[in-house]
mmCIF file of C-alpha atoms in Angstrom:
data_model
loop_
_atom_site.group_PDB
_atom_site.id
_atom_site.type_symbol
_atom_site.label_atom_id
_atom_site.label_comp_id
_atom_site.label_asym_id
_atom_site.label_seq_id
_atom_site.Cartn_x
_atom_site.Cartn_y
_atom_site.Cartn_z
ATOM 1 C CA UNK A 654 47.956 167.145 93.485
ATOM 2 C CA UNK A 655 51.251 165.563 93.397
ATOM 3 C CA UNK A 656 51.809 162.132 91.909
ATOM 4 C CA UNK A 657 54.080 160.298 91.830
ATOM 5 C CA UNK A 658 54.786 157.723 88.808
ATOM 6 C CA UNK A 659 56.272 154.496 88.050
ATOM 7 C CA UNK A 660 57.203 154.060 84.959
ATOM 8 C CA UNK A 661 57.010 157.444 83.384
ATOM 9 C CA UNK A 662 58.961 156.586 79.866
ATOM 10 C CA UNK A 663 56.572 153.937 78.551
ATOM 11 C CA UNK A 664 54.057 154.554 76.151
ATOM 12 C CA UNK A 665 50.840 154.653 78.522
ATOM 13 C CA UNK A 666 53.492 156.343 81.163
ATOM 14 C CA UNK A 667 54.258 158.875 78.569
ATOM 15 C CA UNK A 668 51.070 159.850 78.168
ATOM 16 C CA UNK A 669 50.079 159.539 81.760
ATOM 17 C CA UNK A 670 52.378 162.159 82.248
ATOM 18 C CA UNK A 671 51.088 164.626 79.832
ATOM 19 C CA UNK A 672 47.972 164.114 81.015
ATOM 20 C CA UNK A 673 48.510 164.886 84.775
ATOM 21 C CA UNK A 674 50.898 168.131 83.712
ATOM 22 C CA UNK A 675 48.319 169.542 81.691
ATOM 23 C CA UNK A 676 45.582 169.466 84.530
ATOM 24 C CA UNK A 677 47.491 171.156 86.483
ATOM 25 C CA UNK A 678 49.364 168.258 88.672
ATOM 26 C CA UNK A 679 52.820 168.228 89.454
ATOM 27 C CA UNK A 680 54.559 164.790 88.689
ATOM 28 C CA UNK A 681 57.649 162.452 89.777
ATOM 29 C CA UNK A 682 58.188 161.006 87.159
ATOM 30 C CA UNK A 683 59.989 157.658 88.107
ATOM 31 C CA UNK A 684 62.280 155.552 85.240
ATOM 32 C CA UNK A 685 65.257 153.744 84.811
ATOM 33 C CA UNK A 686 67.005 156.313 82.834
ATOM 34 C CA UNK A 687 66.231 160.138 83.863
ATOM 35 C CA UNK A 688 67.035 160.750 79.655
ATOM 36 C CA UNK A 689 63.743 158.730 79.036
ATOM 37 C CA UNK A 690 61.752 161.364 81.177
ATOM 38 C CA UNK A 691 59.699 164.015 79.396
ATOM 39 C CA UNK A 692 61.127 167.466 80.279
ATOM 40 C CA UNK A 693 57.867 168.831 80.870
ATOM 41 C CA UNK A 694 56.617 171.473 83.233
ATOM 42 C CA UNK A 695 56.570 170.651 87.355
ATOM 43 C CA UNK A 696 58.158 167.352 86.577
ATOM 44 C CA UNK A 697 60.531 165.663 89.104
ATOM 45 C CA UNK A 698 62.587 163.508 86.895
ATOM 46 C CA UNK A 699 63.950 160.454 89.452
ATOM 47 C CA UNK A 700 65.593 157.613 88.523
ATOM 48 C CA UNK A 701 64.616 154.872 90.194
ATOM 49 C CA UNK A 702 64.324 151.494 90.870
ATOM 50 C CA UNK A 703 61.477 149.073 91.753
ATOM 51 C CA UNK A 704 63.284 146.385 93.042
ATOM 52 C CA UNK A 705 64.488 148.342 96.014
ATOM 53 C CA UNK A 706 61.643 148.738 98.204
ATOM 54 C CA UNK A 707 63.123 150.965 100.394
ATOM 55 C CA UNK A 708 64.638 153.604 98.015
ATOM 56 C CA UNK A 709 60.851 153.479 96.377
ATOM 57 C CA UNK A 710 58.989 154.246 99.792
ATOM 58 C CA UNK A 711 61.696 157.235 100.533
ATOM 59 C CA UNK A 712 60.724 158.695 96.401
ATOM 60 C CA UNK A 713 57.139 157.714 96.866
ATOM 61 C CA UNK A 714 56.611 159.303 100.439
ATOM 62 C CA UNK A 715 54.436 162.601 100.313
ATOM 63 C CA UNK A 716 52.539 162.019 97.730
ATOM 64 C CA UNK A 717 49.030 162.324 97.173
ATOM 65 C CA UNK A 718 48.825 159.151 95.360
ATOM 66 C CA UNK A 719 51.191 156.581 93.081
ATOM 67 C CA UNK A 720 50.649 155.460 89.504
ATOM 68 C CA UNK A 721 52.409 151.870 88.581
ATOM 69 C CA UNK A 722 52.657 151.615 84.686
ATOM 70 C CA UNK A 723 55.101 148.834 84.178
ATOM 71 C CA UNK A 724 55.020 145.441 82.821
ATOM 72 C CA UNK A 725 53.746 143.053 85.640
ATOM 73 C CA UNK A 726 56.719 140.727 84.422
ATOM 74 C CA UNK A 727 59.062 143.443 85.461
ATOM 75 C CA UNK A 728 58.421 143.384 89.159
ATOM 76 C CA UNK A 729 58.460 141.485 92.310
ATOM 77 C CA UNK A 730 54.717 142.187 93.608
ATOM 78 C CA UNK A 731 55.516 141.377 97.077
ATOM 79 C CA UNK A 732 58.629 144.231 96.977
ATOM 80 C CA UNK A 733 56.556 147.163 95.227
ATOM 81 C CA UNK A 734 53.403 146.649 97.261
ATOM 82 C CA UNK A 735 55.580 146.932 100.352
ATOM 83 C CA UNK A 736 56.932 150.293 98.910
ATOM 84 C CA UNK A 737 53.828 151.484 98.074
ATOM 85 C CA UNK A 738 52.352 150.563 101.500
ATOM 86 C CA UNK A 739 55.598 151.459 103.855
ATOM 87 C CA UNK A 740 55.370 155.046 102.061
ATOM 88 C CA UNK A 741 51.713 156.111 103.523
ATOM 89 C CA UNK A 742 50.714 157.331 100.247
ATOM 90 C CA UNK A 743 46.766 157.350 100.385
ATOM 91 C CA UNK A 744 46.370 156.035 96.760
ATOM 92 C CA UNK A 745 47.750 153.185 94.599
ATOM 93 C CA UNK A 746 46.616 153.161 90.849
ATOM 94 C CA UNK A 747 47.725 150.862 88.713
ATOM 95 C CA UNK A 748 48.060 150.487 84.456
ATOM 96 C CA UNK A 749 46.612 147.091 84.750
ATOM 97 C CA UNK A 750 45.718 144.618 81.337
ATOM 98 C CA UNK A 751 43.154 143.120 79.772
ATOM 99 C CA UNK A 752 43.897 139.673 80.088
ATOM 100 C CA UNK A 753 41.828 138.898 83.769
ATOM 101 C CA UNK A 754 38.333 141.019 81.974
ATOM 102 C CA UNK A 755 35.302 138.523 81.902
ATOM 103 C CA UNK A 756 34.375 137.968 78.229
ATOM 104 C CA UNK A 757 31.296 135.820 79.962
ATOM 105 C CA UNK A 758 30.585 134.981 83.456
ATOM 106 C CA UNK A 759 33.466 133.352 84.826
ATOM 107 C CA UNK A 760 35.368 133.284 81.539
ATOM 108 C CA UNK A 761 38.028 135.400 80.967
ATOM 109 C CA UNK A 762 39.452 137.110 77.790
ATOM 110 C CA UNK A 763 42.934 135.435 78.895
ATOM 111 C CA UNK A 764 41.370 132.026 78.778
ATOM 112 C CA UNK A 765 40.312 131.919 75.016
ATOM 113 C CA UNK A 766 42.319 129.357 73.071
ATOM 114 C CA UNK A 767 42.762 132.045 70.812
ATOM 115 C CA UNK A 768 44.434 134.242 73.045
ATOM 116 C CA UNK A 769 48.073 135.564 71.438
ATOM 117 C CA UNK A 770 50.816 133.423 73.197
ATOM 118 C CA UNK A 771 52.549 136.548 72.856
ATOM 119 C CA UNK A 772 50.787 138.041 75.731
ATOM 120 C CA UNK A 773 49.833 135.594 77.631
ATOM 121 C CA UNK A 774 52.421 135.416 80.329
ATOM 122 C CA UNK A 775 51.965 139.242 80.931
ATOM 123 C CA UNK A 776 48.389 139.265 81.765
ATOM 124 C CA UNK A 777 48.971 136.222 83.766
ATOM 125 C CA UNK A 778 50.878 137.976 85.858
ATOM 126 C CA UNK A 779 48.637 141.302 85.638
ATOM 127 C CA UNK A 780 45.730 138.969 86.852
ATOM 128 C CA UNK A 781 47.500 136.922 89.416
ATOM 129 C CA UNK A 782 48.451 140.833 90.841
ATOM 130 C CA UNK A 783 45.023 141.779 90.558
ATOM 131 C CA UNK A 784 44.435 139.059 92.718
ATOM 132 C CA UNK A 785 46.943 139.927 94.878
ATOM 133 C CA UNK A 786 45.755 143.288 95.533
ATOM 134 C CA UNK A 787 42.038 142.340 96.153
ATOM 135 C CA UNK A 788 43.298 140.179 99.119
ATOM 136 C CA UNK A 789 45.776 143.313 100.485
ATOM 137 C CA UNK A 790 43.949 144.773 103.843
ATOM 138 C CA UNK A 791 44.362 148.777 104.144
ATOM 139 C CA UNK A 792 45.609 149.816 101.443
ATOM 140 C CA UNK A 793 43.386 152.019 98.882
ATOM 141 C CA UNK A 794 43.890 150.569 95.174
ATOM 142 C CA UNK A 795 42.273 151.068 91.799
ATOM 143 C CA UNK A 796 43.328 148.977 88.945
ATOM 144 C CA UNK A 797 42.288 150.293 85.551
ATOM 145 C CA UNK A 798 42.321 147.162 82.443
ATOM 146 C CA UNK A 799 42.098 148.638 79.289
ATOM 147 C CA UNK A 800 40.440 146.757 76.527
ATOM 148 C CA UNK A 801 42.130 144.207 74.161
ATOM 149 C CA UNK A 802 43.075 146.445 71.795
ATOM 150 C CA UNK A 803 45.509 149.207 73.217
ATOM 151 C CA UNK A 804 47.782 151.286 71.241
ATOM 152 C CA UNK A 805 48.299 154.837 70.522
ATOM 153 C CA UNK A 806 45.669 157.266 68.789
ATOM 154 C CA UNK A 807 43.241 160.204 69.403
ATOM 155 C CA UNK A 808 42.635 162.077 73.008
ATOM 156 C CA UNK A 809 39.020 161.609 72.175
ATOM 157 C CA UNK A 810 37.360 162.203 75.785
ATOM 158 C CA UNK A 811 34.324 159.899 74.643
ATOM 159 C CA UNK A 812 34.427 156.727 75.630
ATOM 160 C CA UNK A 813 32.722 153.958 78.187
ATOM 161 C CA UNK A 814 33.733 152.448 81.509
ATOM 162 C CA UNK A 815 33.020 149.434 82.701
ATOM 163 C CA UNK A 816 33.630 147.245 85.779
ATOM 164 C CA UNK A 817 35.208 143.380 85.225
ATOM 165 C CA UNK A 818 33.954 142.847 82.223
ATOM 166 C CA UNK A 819 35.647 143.222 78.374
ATOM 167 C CA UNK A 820 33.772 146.255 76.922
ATOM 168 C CA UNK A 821 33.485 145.817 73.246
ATOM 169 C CA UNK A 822 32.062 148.780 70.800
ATOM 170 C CA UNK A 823 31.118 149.054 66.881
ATOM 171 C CA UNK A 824 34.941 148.892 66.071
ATOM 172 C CA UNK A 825 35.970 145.735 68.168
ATOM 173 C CA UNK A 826 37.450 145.937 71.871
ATOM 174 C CA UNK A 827 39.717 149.061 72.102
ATOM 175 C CA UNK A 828 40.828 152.100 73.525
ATOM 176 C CA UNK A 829 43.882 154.614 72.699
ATOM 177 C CA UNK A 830 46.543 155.221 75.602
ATOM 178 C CA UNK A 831 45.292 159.061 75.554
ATOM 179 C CA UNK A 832 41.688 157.905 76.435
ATOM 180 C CA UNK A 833 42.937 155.567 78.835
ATOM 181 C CA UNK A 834 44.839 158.613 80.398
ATOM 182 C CA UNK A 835 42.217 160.613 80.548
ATOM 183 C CA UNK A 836 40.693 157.537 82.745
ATOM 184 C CA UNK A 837 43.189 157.264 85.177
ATOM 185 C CA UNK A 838 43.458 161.024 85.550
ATOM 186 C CA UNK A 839 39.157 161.311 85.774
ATOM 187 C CA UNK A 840 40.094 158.630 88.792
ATOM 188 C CA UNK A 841 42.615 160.276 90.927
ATOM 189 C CA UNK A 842 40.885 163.643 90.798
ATOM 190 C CA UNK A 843 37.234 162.325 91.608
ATOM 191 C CA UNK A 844 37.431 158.352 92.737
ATOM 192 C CA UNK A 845 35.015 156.277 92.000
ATOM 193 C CA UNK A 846 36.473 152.634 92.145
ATOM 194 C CA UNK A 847 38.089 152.474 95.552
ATOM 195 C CA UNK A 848 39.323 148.988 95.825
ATOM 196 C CA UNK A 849 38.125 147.843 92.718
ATOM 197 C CA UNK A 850 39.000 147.183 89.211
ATOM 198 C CA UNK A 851 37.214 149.123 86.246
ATOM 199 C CA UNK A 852 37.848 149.086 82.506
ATOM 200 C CA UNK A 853 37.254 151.466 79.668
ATOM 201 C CA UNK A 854 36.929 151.349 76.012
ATOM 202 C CA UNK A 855 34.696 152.756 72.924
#
C-alpha cells in the first residue's frame, strides 16, 4: 500500500517507518526537515507542514491511508482533520497516548493525582482529540494508545491488545515503540478497529 506519514522523524515515526518499508509498503514520509527522514527504500521524503491544511491534503491525496505521529500539542486539530478529510484518503490512524485509557470504569490513567505533571498537558490534548474524532461523521479513524510506559526496546511480536482500557502485564504497563509498530502496521493491513480506539501492551 502506500502511506503516507506525519511525522516520520520522531521516535515512534522512525520506527513506523521501518516497519511499513520492510512489509513491503511504500512510504511519504512527512517532517519538518527532509535531513530528519530515513533514507530508506520506496520512501518519499516531503517536507511538510501541518499547519497548512491545504498543502497537507495536496501531499496526503492518493494514498491508501495516513499515519499522524506528532505531539497533539503541536497541532491545530480542527486544520489537520480538515487535511486529512479534504484529501479522500480512506484511512486516518493516529499515534495516540495513554493518558484518556480507563484504569477503572470511568477513571482514567490521566486523572490519577499521581499522574507526572510532565505529561499531563499532552494527553490532555491527545484525549480531548480522541474526543474530537469520535464525534467526526465519515471519516474512517483508528487511534492506537500505547500503554504508560513507552520507550524504545525489542521488536518482540508478542504482546496484547486491548480496547479503552490501560493493559497492565507482569512487568508494569508498557510496550516498546517497535511493538507498537508492529500494531499500527497489523491495523492498516487487516483493520479491525474502524472508528475506534484500541491499546496494546505486554
Amino acid at each position: 500500500m502506500k502511506i503516507a506519514l506525519i511525522g516520520a522523524s520522531g521516535n515512534v515515526g522512525q520506527r513506523l517507518h521501518r516497519e511499513l518499508i520492510a512489509r513491503g509498503h511504500t512510504v511519504t514520509a512527512i517532517a519538518r526537515s527532509a535531513d530528519e527522514i530515513q533514507a530508506l527504500d520506496r520512501t518519499n521524503p516531503v517536507v511538510g507542514d501541518i499547519t497548512e491544511p491545504e498543502t497537507l491534503a495536496q501531499t496526503l491525496a492518493g494514498h491508501d491511508a495516513v499515519i499522524s505521529s506528532v505531539r497533539f500539542l503541536a497541532f491545530d486539530p480542527d486544520k489537520l482533520l480538515d487535511a486529512v478529510q479534504t484529501s479522500g484518503v480512506p484511512r486516518y490512524l493516529v499515534v495516540g497516548g495513554a493518558g484518556s485509557l480507563e484504569v477503572a470504569p470511568g477513571a482514567r490513567l490521566i486523572d490519577d493525582p499521581n499522574f507526572p505533571d510532565a505529561y499531563r498537558a499532552e494527553a490532555a490534548a491527545g484525549a480531548a482529540y480522541l474526543d474530537r474524532l469520535r464525534a467526526t461523521e465519515g471519516l474512517n479513524w483508528s487511534f492506537l494508545s500505547p500503554s504508560a510506559v513507552f520507550e524504545a526496546g525489542e521488536r518482540t511480536g508478542t504482546f496484547r491488545l486491548g480496547t479503552d482500557a490501560l493493559l497492565v502485564g507482569p512487568d508494569g504497563s508498557r510496550i516498546s515503540y517497535e511493538d507498537f509498530a508492529i500494531a499500527m502496521v497489523d491495523e492498516i493491513e487487516a483493520p479491525k478497529h474502524p472508528r475506534a480506539r484500541f491499546t496494546v501492551g505486554y
